Amino acid sequence: MNLLSPRYLAFTAAIVTLLVSLALHAPWEIPAVAAALTIVGISDLLQTKRALRRNYPILAHFRFFFESIRPEIRQYFLEDDMVATPFSRNQRSIVYQRAKLDTDKRPFGTQLDVYADGYEWINHSIAPAPEQHHDFRIEIGNHPDCPRAQPYSASVFNISAMSFGALSANAILALNGGAKMGGFMHDTGEGSISPYHRQHGGDLVWEIGSGYFGCRNADGTFSEERFVANASAPQVKMIELKMSQGAKPGHGGVLPAAKITLEIAETRGVAMGIDCVSPSRHSAFTTPIEMLEFIDRLRTLSGGKPTGFKLAIGHPWEFFGIVKAMLSTGIVPDFIVVDGGEGGTGAAPVEFTDHIGTPLQEALLLVHNTLVGANLRDKIKIGASGKIITAFDIARTLALGADWCNSARGFMFALGCIQSQSCHTDRCPTGVATQDPGRQRALVVPDKMQRVAHFHENTMKALAQLIAAAGMTHPSQLRPRHLVRRISANQVKLASALLPYLEPGQLLDPSQLSRLPPVFGQYWPMAQAESFDPYCG
């Protein structure tokens, strides 16, 4: 080993400094530091697990240190304002500004390249409409053909599904308090209804996943008795059956026993000391017809509250099978929430996050078109979630076919999330996604619940201004023809011309199948109400 090699320079310097400082009787701090570094260098040379430490004793630790803070260096010093990975600095800033009541105006002109492929805008009117009050709402569960006992008037912008356990108690308190102040709904996530969801009394959408948390028997199957106990609460406005989520569709989950606190166990209805398993599929049904019968059962047990389901689109014939089951049984859910593949999660395998699940635009189009083609669209409301932050995001999504939008990470930013992407480590720096009591105390509930309400209100005000400029008085009037997209440097198209849209009843006419987009012509005949498997006869 050549101690004069540049690879060993730091180690050699530590040894020399130690010997010289001892010989010259230097202040004790100098030989102490030199001795500590020498011990580190010897340890690096003797260990066998890391090649860098063996080849670069002492120096390798600097590499490991800078690697550990690489995300922070990129975010604070190198990040481009416009690069959305997952959200750009400009996207996060608009949330922070609206949540804190700071100015959200921009000087000097757009920072976007308006001639880049994919750039989108909404055409304005030369005679703008009078600006309306920003509390835009839609009615869910009040269709004359299938009225519900307890219909719900929902905001067009709401908090998407995030569970207690994934988020801290203080985060849940602040989100629900903000929802109460602003009059919008808060989806519980599949972790069920915790005491922190109940404290402020904000409107809840109770999401029920494959683990049936909050309504499960000891063996993990559905418990009717426990469901009724939670669903009958006046605070619960709607019931949402979770089939899959955009960030990790088709993937179950395990909350290790070591991470299950007494509060989480009581909320979810699971035992302490045992891994909490979320299966990848439901045990209460196995076919599209059985799924709809289960939804109808939940609706009846809840006292007639609007009931629907959430899914990420995968195999088209599976969703088509669900729609065929609606036609054959007459059981129609009150709503469907479409979760795009760009959606977020506390933790997921990278292959699932990056390469499983249909993006929101295509998923929303498929659901909207299928319901239109089956003459069911006017009976079923559609919610949509997936990287929705601004009023333009909402307007764009509604124009493509949704009735309302949900946002998870947007409201996390309103709570103070800085996109450190450490949700899965329990070391969230802002107390949003952690169960560490010391870390979550940094999230001061009274302040953050106001920020949640402010973000919602100011985004809705921006939406009111946007649709008024386009000549409309309610966002439900948005259509694909209002959205324009650049497809090359010298060509633009309306979304209505660029994207396929079905006519009412087209799927019910066999003579029309050959004229439909290939996804319908190929997979609609294969779909079965009696099975999620395709018919291949």
Coordinates of C-alpha atoms in Angstrom, one line a residue:
M1 CA 0.0 0.0 0.0
N2 CA 1.6 3.3 -1.1
L3 CA 0.6 5.9 1.5
L4 CA 1.8 8.6 -0.9
S5 CA -0.9 7.7 -3.5
P6 CA -3.5 10.4 -3.9
R7 CA -6.1 7.8 -2.8
Y8 CA -4.6 7.7 0.6
L9 CA -3.7 11.4 0.9
A10 CA -6.3 12.1 3.6
F11 CA -5.2 9.0 5.6
T12 CA -1.5 9.9 5.3
A13 CA -2.2 13.5 6.3
A14 CA -4.1 12.3 9.5
I15 CA -1.2 10.0 10.5
V16 CA 1.5 12.7 9.9
T17 CA -0.6 15.4 11.7
L18 CA -1.0 13.0 14.7
L19 CA 2.7 12.2 15.0
V20 CA 3.9 15.8 14.5
S21 CA 1.4 17.3 16.9
L22 CA 2.4 14.8 19.6
A23 CA 6.1 15.5 19.0
L24 CA 5.5 19.3 19.2
H25 CA 3.1 19.1 22.2
A26 CA 0.4 20.9 20.2
P27 CA -2.9 21.8 21.9
W28 CA -4.8 18.6 22.7
E29 CA -7.6 19.2 20.2
I30 CA -5.2 18.8 17.2
P31 CA -3.9 15.3 18.1
A32 CA -7.4 14.3 19.2
V33 CA -8.9 15.1 15.9
A34 CA -6.0 13.6 14.0
A35 CA -6.2 10.4 16.1
A36 CA -10.0 10.1 15.4
L37 CA -9.4 10.5 11.7
T38 CA -6.6 7.9 11.8
I39 CA -8.9 5.4 13.5
V40 CA -11.5 6.1 10.8
G41 CA -8.9 5.5 8.1
I42 CA -7.7 2.2 9.7
S43 CA -11.4 1.1 10.0
D44 CA -12.0 2.0 6.3
L45 CA -9.0 -0.1 5.2
L46 CA -9.9 -3.1 7.3
Q47 CA -13.6 -3.3 6.5
T48 CA -14.7 -5.5 3.6
K49 CA -18.2 -4.2 2.7
R50 CA -17.5 -0.9 0.8
A51 CA -14.8 -0.8 -1.9
L52 CA -14.8 3.0 -1.9
R53 CA -13.8 3.1 1.8
R54 CA -11.0 0.6 1.2
N55 CA -9.6 2.5 -1.8
Y56 CA -10.3 6.0 -0.4
P57 CA -10.0 5.9 3.4
I58 CA -11.5 9.0 5.1
L59 CA -12.1 10.7 1.7
A60 CA -15.0 8.3 0.9
H61 CA -17.0 9.6 3.8
F62 CA -17.2 13.0 2.1
R63 CA -18.7 11.3 -1.0
F64 CA -21.3 9.5 1.2
F65 CA -22.2 12.8 3.0
F66 CA -22.7 14.8 -0.2
E67 CA -24.7 11.9 -1.7
S68 CA -27.0 11.9 1.4
I69 CA -27.8 15.6 0.9
R70 CA -28.0 15.4 -2.9
P71 CA -31.8 15.9 -3.1
E72 CA -31.5 19.0 -0.9
I73 CA -28.6 20.4 -3.0
R74 CA -30.6 19.9 -6.2
Q75 CA -33.8 21.4 -4.7
Y76 CA -32.3 24.5 -3.2
F77 CA -29.4 25.3 -5.5
L78 CA -29.7 23.5 -8.9
E79 CA -33.4 22.8 -9.5
D80 CA -35.0 24.5 -12.6
D81 CA -38.2 26.4 -11.7
M82 CA -40.1 24.7 -14.5
V83 CA -39.0 21.0 -14.3
A84 CA -41.8 19.0 -12.7
T85 CA -40.1 16.1 -10.9
P86 CA -42.6 15.4 -9.4
F87 CA -43.6 19.0 -8.9
S88 CA -41.7 22.0 -10.1
R89 CA -40.6 24.8 -7.9
N90 CA -43.2 27.1 -9.6
Q91 CA -46.0 24.6 -8.9
R92 CA -45.0 24.3 -5.3
S93 CA -44.6 28.1 -5.0
I94 CA -48.2 28.8 -6.2
V95 CA -49.5 26.6 -3.4
Y96 CA -47.4 28.1 -0.7
Q97 CA -48.4 31.6 -1.9
R98 CA -52.1 30.9 -1.9
A99 CA -52.0 29.0 1.4
K100 CA -50.1 31.9 3.1
L101 CA -52.1 34.6 1.5
D102 CA -48.9 35.9 -0.2
T103 CA -49.2 37.5 -3.7
D104 CA -49.6 34.8 -6.4
K105 CA -49.2 37.2 -9.3
R106 CA -46.3 36.9 -11.8
P107 CA -44.5 39.8 -13.5
F108 CA -43.0 40.2 -17.0
G109 CA -44.7 37.4 -18.8
T110 CA -45.0 33.6 -18.9
Q111 CA -42.0 31.4 -18.3
L112 CA -43.5 28.6 -20.4
D113 CA -42.4 28.0 -24.0
V114 CA -45.7 28.6 -25.7
Y115 CA -44.4 27.0 -28.9
A116 CA -43.3 23.7 -27.3
D117 CA -45.2 20.6 -28.1
G118 CA -47.9 19.9 -25.5
Y119 CA -48.4 23.5 -24.5
E120 CA -52.1 24.0 -23.6
W121 CA -54.4 26.9 -23.1
I122 CA -58.1 27.8 -22.8
N123 CA -59.5 30.2 -25.3
H124 CA -61.0 33.4 -23.8
S125 CA -64.1 35.2 -24.9
I126 CA -64.2 38.7 -26.3
A127 CA -67.3 39.2 -24.1
P128 CA -66.3 37.6 -20.7
A129 CA -69.0 36.4 -18.4
P130 CA -69.7 38.1 -15.1
E131 CA -67.4 36.6 -12.5
Q132 CA -69.4 34.2 -10.2
H133 CA -68.9 33.4 -6.5
H134 CA -66.1 30.9 -6.3
D135 CA -67.9 28.2 -4.3
F136 CA -68.6 26.0 -7.3
R137 CA -70.4 22.8 -6.3
I138 CA -71.9 19.7 -7.9
E139 CA -74.7 17.4 -6.7
I140 CA -73.8 13.7 -6.2
G141 CA -76.6 11.2 -5.7
N142 CA -79.6 13.3 -6.7
H143 CA -80.3 12.0 -10.3
P144 CA -84.1 11.7 -10.8
D145 CA -83.7 8.1 -12.1
C146 CA -81.8 7.0 -9.0
P147 CA -82.2 9.5 -6.1
R148 CA -80.4 8.8 -2.9
A149 CA -81.7 9.4 0.6
Q150 CA -78.8 11.6 1.5
P151 CA -77.4 13.3 -1.7
Y152 CA -74.2 15.4 -1.2
S153 CA -73.3 18.8 -2.6
A154 CA -69.6 18.6 -3.2
S155 CA -67.0 21.3 -4.1
V156 CA -65.3 20.8 -7.4
F157 CA -61.9 20.7 -5.6
N158 CA -61.3 18.5 -2.6
I159 CA -58.7 16.6 -0.6
S160 CA -57.7 13.3 -2.1
A161 CA -57.2 10.0 -0.2
M162 CA -54.4 10.1 2.4
S163 CA -54.6 7.8 5.4
F164 CA -53.8 8.3 9.0
G165 CA -50.6 6.4 9.4
A166 CA -49.2 7.6 6.2
L167 CA -49.8 11.1 7.4
S168 CA -49.3 12.3 10.9
A169 CA -52.1 13.0 13.4
N170 CA -51.4 16.8 13.1
A171 CA -51.6 16.6 9.3
I172 CA -55.0 14.9 9.5
L173 CA -56.3 17.4 12.0
A174 CA -55.1 20.4 9.9
L175 CA -56.6 18.9 6.6
N176 CA -59.9 18.2 8.1
G177 CA -60.1 21.5 10.0
G178 CA -59.3 23.3 6.7
A179 CA -62.0 21.2 4.9
K180 CA -64.5 22.3 7.6
M181 CA -63.5 25.9 7.3
G182 CA -63.7 25.9 3.5
G183 CA -66.7 23.6 3.0
F184 CA -65.1 20.9 0.9
M185 CA -64.6 17.2 1.4
H186 CA -61.8 15.2 2.8
D187 CA -61.1 11.6 1.7
T188 CA -60.0 9.4 4.6
G189 CA -57.8 7.1 2.5
E190 CA -58.0 3.4 3.2
G191 CA -56.7 3.7 6.7
S192 CA -60.2 4.4 7.9
I193 CA -61.6 7.2 10.1
S194 CA -59.3 8.2 13.0
P195 CA -60.1 10.4 16.0
Y196 CA -58.2 13.1 14.1
H197 CA -60.7 13.0 11.2
R198 CA -63.5 13.5 13.6
Q199 CA -62.3 16.3 15.8
H200 CA -63.1 19.2 13.6
G201 CA -66.1 17.7 11.8
G202 CA -65.1 18.4 8.2
D203 CA -67.0 16.4 5.5
L204 CA -65.6 13.0 5.0
V205 CA -65.6 10.5 2.1
W206 CA -64.9 7.2 3.8
E207 CA -62.6 5.1 1.5
I208 CA -62.8 1.3 2.0
G209 CA -59.9 -0.7 0.6
S210 CA -59.2 -4.4 0.4
G211 CA -58.2 -4.5 4.1
Y212 CA -61.6 -3.2 5.1
F213 CA -60.0 -1.1 7.8
G214 CA -62.6 0.2 10.2
C215 CA -65.2 -2.4 9.0
R216 CA -63.3 -5.7 9.3
N217 CA -63.6 -8.9 11.2
A218 CA -60.6 -10.4 12.9
D219 CA -59.8 -12.5 9.8
G220 CA -59.7 -9.4 7.6
T221 CA -63.1 -10.0 6.0
F222 CA -65.9 -7.3 5.7
S223 CA -67.9 -6.6 8.9
E224 CA -71.4 -5.3 8.3
E225 CA -71.8 -4.3 11.9
R226 CA -68.6 -2.2 12.1
F227 CA -69.4 -0.6 8.7
V228 CA -72.8 0.6 9.9
A229 CA -71.2 2.0 13.1
N230 CA -68.8 4.2 11.1
A231 CA -71.0 4.9 8.0
S232 CA -73.9 6.2 9.9
A233 CA -71.9 9.1 11.4
P234 CA -73.4 12.4 10.0
Q235 CA -69.8 13.6 9.2
V236 CA -69.5 10.8 6.6
K237 CA -71.1 12.1 3.4
M238 CA -70.1 9.5 0.9
I239 CA -68.7 5.9 0.7
E240 CA -65.9 5.1 -1.7
L241 CA -64.8 1.6 -2.5
K242 CA -61.1 1.6 -3.4
M243 CA -60.3 -0.9 -6.2
S244 CA -56.8 0.5 -7.0
Q245 CA -54.7 3.7 -6.8
G246 CA -52.7 5.3 -9.5
A247 CA -49.3 5.2 -7.9
K248 CA -49.3 1.4 -7.3
P249 CA -52.3 -0.3 -8.9
G250 CA -52.5 -4.0 -8.4
H251 CA -50.2 -3.9 -5.4
G252 CA -51.1 -4.7 -1.8
G253 CA -49.3 -3.6 1.2
V254 CA -48.0 -4.5 4.6
L255 CA -47.7 -2.2 7.6
P256 CA -45.2 -4.0 9.8
A257 CA -46.2 -4.8 13.4
A258 CA -43.4 -2.7 14.7
K259 CA -45.0 0.4 13.1
I260 CA -48.5 -0.2 14.4
T261 CA -49.3 2.2 17.2
L262 CA -52.3 1.7 19.5
E263 CA -54.1 4.6 17.7
I264 CA -53.5 3.0 14.3
A265 CA -54.7 -0.4 15.6
E266 CA -57.9 1.1 17.0
T267 CA -58.6 3.2 13.9
R268 CA -58.0 0.3 11.5
G269 CA -59.5 -2.4 13.6
V270 CA -56.4 -4.5 13.6
A271 CA -54.4 -6.3 16.4
M272 CA -51.2 -5.0 17.9
G273 CA -48.1 -7.1 17.4
I274 CA -49.3 -8.5 14.0
D275 CA -48.5 -7.3 10.5
C276 CA -51.3 -5.3 9.0
V277 CA -51.9 -6.6 5.5
S278 CA -53.8 -4.8 2.7
P279 CA -54.4 -7.5 0.1
S280 CA -54.0 -6.8 -3.6
R281 CA -57.6 -7.7 -4.2
H282 CA -61.0 -7.7 -2.4
S283 CA -62.4 -10.7 -0.6
A284 CA -66.0 -9.5 -0.6
F285 CA -66.5 -10.1 -4.3
T286 CA -64.9 -11.7 -7.3
T287 CA -66.9 -10.5 -10.4
P288 CA -68.2 -7.2 -11.7
I289 CA -71.7 -8.1 -10.8
E290 CA -70.7 -9.1 -7.3
M291 CA -68.8 -5.8 -7.0
L292 CA -71.8 -3.7 -7.9
E293 CA -74.0 -5.8 -5.5
F294 CA -71.4 -5.0 -2.8
I295 CA -71.5 -1.3 -3.6
D296 CA -75.4 -1.4 -3.4
R297 CA -75.1 -3.2 -0.1
L298 CA -72.8 -0.5 1.3
R299 CA -75.2 2.2 0.0
T300 CA -78.2 0.6 1.7
L301 CA -76.3 0.0 5.0
S302 CA -75.1 3.6 5.0
G303 CA -78.7 4.9 4.9
G304 CA -78.6 5.8 1.2
K305 CA -75.5 7.9 1.1
P306 CA -73.9 8.4 -2.3
T307 CA -71.6 5.4 -2.9
G308 CA -69.1 4.7 -5.6
F309 CA -65.6 3.4 -6.3
K310 CA -62.1 4.6 -7.1
L311 CA -59.8 2.9 -9.6
A312 CA -56.7 3.3 -11.7
I313 CA -57.4 2.0 -15.2
G314 CA -55.6 -1.1 -16.2
H315 CA -57.0 -3.8 -18.6
P316 CA -59.8 -2.0 -20.4
W317 CA -62.1 -5.0 -20.5
E318 CA -62.2 -5.1 -16.7
F319 CA -63.8 -1.6 -16.5
F320 CA -66.0 -2.5 -19.5
G321 CA -67.1 -5.5 -17.6
I322 CA -68.1 -3.3 -14.7
V323 CA -70.1 -1.1 -17.0
K324 CA -71.8 -4.1 -18.6
A325 CA -72.7 -5.3 -15.1
M326 CA -74.4 -1.9 -14.5
L327 CA -76.4 -2.5 -17.6
S328 CA -77.4 -6.0 -16.8
T329 CA -78.2 -5.4 -13.1
G330 CA -79.5 -1.9 -13.1
I331 CA -77.2 -1.1 -10.2
V332 CA -75.4 2.2 -10.8
P333 CA -72.8 3.7 -8.6
D334 CA -73.3 7.3 -7.8
F335 CA -69.7 8.3 -8.7
I336 CA -66.4 6.9 -10.0
V337 CA -63.1 8.5 -9.0
V338 CA -60.4 8.0 -11.7
D339 CA -56.8 7.9 -10.2
G340 CA -54.1 8.7 -12.8
G341 CA -50.8 6.8 -12.9
E342 CA -49.0 10.0 -12.0
G343 CA -50.6 10.0 -8.6
G344 CA -48.6 10.0 -5.4
T345 CA -48.1 7.6 -2.5
G346 CA -46.2 7.3 0.7
A347 CA -44.2 4.4 -0.7
A348 CA -44.3 2.1 -3.7
P349 CA -41.9 0.0 -5.7
V350 CA -40.2 2.2 -8.4
E351 CA -41.5 -0.1 -11.2
F352 CA -45.0 0.5 -10.1
T353 CA -44.6 4.2 -9.7
D354 CA -42.9 4.6 -13.1
H355 CA -44.5 2.0 -15.3
I356 CA -47.8 0.6 -13.9
G357 CA -51.1 2.4 -14.3
T358 CA -52.7 4.5 -17.0
P359 CA -52.0 8.3 -16.9
L360 CA -55.0 10.4 -15.9
Q361 CA -55.8 11.8 -19.4
E362 CA -56.2 8.4 -21.0
A363 CA -57.9 6.9 -17.9
L364 CA -60.4 9.7 -17.6
L365 CA -61.2 9.6 -21.3
L366 CA -61.8 5.8 -21.2
V367 CA -64.2 6.1 -18.2
H368 CA -66.0 9.1 -19.5
N369 CA -66.4 7.7 -23.0
T370 CA -67.5 4.3 -21.8
L371 CA -70.3 5.8 -19.6
V372 CA -71.4 8.1 -22.5
G373 CA -71.4 5.2 -25.0
A374 CA -73.5 3.1 -22.5
N375 CA -76.0 5.9 -21.8
L376 CA -74.9 6.0 -18.2
R377 CA -72.9 9.3 -18.0
D378 CA -75.7 11.5 -16.8
K379 CA -76.4 9.1 -13.9
I380 CA -72.8 8.9 -12.6
K381 CA -70.5 11.7 -11.5
I382 CA -66.7 11.4 -12.2
G383 CA -64.0 12.6 -9.9
A384 CA -60.3 12.8 -11.0
S385 CA -57.0 12.9 -9.3
G386 CA -53.4 13.0 -10.4
K387 CA -51.0 16.0 -10.1
I388 CA -53.7 18.6 -9.9
I389 CA -52.5 21.9 -8.3
T390 CA -53.7 25.0 -10.1
A391 CA -57.0 26.3 -11.3
F392 CA -55.9 25.5 -14.9
D393 CA -55.2 21.9 -13.9
I394 CA -58.8 21.8 -12.6
A395 CA -60.3 23.4 -15.7
R396 CA -58.3 21.2 -18.0
T397 CA -59.4 18.0 -16.2
L398 CA -63.1 19.1 -16.1
A399 CA -62.9 20.0 -19.8
L400 CA -61.7 16.5 -20.6
G401 CA -64.7 14.9 -18.8
A402 CA -64.5 15.0 -15.0
D403 CA -67.1 16.6 -12.7
W404 CA -64.7 17.3 -9.8
C405 CA -61.0 17.1 -8.9
N406 CA -59.1 15.8 -5.9
S407 CA -55.6 16.7 -4.9
A408 CA -53.4 15.0 -2.3
R409 CA -49.9 16.5 -2.8
G410 CA -51.3 20.0 -3.4
F411 CA -52.9 20.0 0.0
M412 CA -49.7 18.5 1.5
F413 CA -47.8 21.5 0.1
A414 CA -50.4 23.7 1.8
L415 CA -49.5 22.0 5.1
G416 CA -45.8 22.9 4.5
C417 CA -44.5 19.8 2.6
I418 CA -41.3 20.7 0.9
Q419 CA -41.1 17.6 -1.4
S420 CA -38.2 16.1 0.5
Q421 CA -39.5 12.7 -0.7
S422 CA -38.8 11.1 2.6
C423 CA -42.4 10.0 3.3
H424 CA -41.4 6.4 3.6
T425 CA -38.6 7.0 6.1
D426 CA -40.6 8.4 9.0
R427 CA -38.2 11.4 9.0
C428 CA -40.5 13.9 7.2
P429 CA -38.8 17.3 8.0
T430 CA -42.1 19.2 8.2
G431 CA -44.1 16.7 10.3
V432 CA -46.6 15.9 7.5
A433 CA -45.8 12.3 6.8
T434 CA -44.4 10.9 10.0
Q435 CA -45.5 9.2 13.2
D436 CA -42.6 10.6 15.1
P437 CA -44.1 12.8 17.9
G438 CA -41.1 15.1 18.0
R439 CA -41.2 15.7 14.2
Q440 CA -45.0 16.1 13.9
R441 CA -45.2 18.7 16.7
A442 CA -43.5 21.1 14.2
L443 CA -46.8 21.1 12.3
V444 CA -48.9 23.6 14.2
V445 CA -52.6 22.7 13.5
P446 CA -54.4 26.0 14.0
D447 CA -52.0 27.7 11.5
K448 CA -51.9 24.9 8.9
M449 CA -55.7 24.4 8.9
Q450 CA -56.1 28.0 7.8
R451 CA -53.5 27.5 5.1
V452 CA -55.4 24.5 3.8
A453 CA -58.6 26.6 3.6
H454 CA -56.8 29.5 2.0
F455 CA -55.2 27.3 -0.7
H456 CA -58.6 25.9 -1.6
E457 CA -60.3 29.3 -1.5
N458 CA -57.7 31.1 -3.6
T459 CA -57.5 28.3 -6.1
M460 CA -61.3 28.5 -6.5
K461 CA -61.1 32.3 -6.9
A462 CA -58.6 31.8 -9.7
L463 CA -60.9 29.2 -11.3
A464 CA -63.8 31.7 -11.1
Q465 CA -61.7 34.3 -12.9
L466 CA -60.5 31.7 -15.5
I467 CA -63.9 30.5 -16.6
A468 CA -65.4 34.0 -16.6
A469 CA -62.7 35.0 -19.0
A470 CA -63.7 32.1 -21.2
G471 CA -67.3 33.3 -21.1
M472 CA -68.7 30.7 -18.7
T473 CA -70.4 31.0 -15.3
H474 CA -69.7 27.5 -13.9
P475 CA -66.8 25.0 -14.5
S476 CA -69.4 22.3 -15.4
Q477 CA -69.8 24.2 -18.7
L478 CA -66.2 23.4 -19.7
R479 CA -65.9 21.1 -22.7
P480 CA -63.1 19.6 -24.8
R481 CA -63.6 22.3 -27.4
H482 CA -62.5 24.9 -24.9
L483 CA -59.0 23.3 -24.5
V484 CA -56.3 23.9 -27.1
R485 CA -53.1 21.9 -27.4
R486 CA -50.0 22.6 -29.5
I487 CA -48.9 19.4 -31.3
S488 CA -46.0 21.0 -33.3
A489 CA -44.3 24.3 -33.8
N490 CA -46.9 25.3 -36.4
Q491 CA -50.0 23.3 -35.6
V492 CA -52.5 23.4 -32.7
K493 CA -55.7 21.4 -32.2
L494 CA -58.8 21.6 -29.9
A495 CA -59.0 18.7 -27.5
S496 CA -62.3 17.8 -29.1
A497 CA -60.6 17.2 -32.4
L498 CA -57.4 15.7 -31.0
L499 CA -59.0 13.2 -28.6
P500 CA -61.7 10.6 -29.3
Y501 CA -65.1 11.2 -27.8
L502 CA -68.1 8.8 -28.2
E503 CA -71.7 9.7 -28.9
P504 CA -74.4 8.7 -26.4
G505 CA -75.4 5.1 -26.8
Q506 CA -72.7 4.2 -29.3
L507 CA -71.5 1.1 -27.4
L508 CA -75.0 -0.3 -27.3
D509 CA -75.3 -0.5 -31.1
P510 CA -73.2 -3.4 -32.4
S511 CA -73.2 -1.9 -35.9
Q512 CA -71.1 1.0 -34.5
L513 CA -68.3 -1.0 -33.0
S514 CA -66.2 -1.0 -36.2
R515 CA -66.3 2.8 -36.3
L516 CA -65.2 3.2 -32.7
P517 CA -61.6 3.8 -31.4
P518 CA -59.7 0.5 -31.4
V519 CA -59.8 0.2 -27.6
F520 CA -63.6 -0.1 -27.7
G521 CA -63.8 -2.1 -30.9
Q522 CA -61.4 -4.7 -29.6
Y523 CA -62.1 -4.9 -25.9
W524 CA -65.8 -4.0 -25.4
P525 CA -67.0 -7.3 -27.0
M526 CA -64.5 -9.2 -24.8
A527 CA -65.8 -7.7 -21.5
Q528 CA -68.1 -9.8 -19.3
A529 CA -70.4 -8.7 -16.5
E530 CA -69.9 -12.2 -15.0
S531 CA -66.1 -12.1 -14.8
F532 CA -63.1 -9.7 -14.8
D533 CA -61.5 -12.1 -17.3
P534 CA -62.0 -11.4 -21.0
Y535 CA -64.3 -13.5 -23.1
C536 CA -62.1 -15.1 -25.7
G537 CA -64.6 -17.3 -27.6

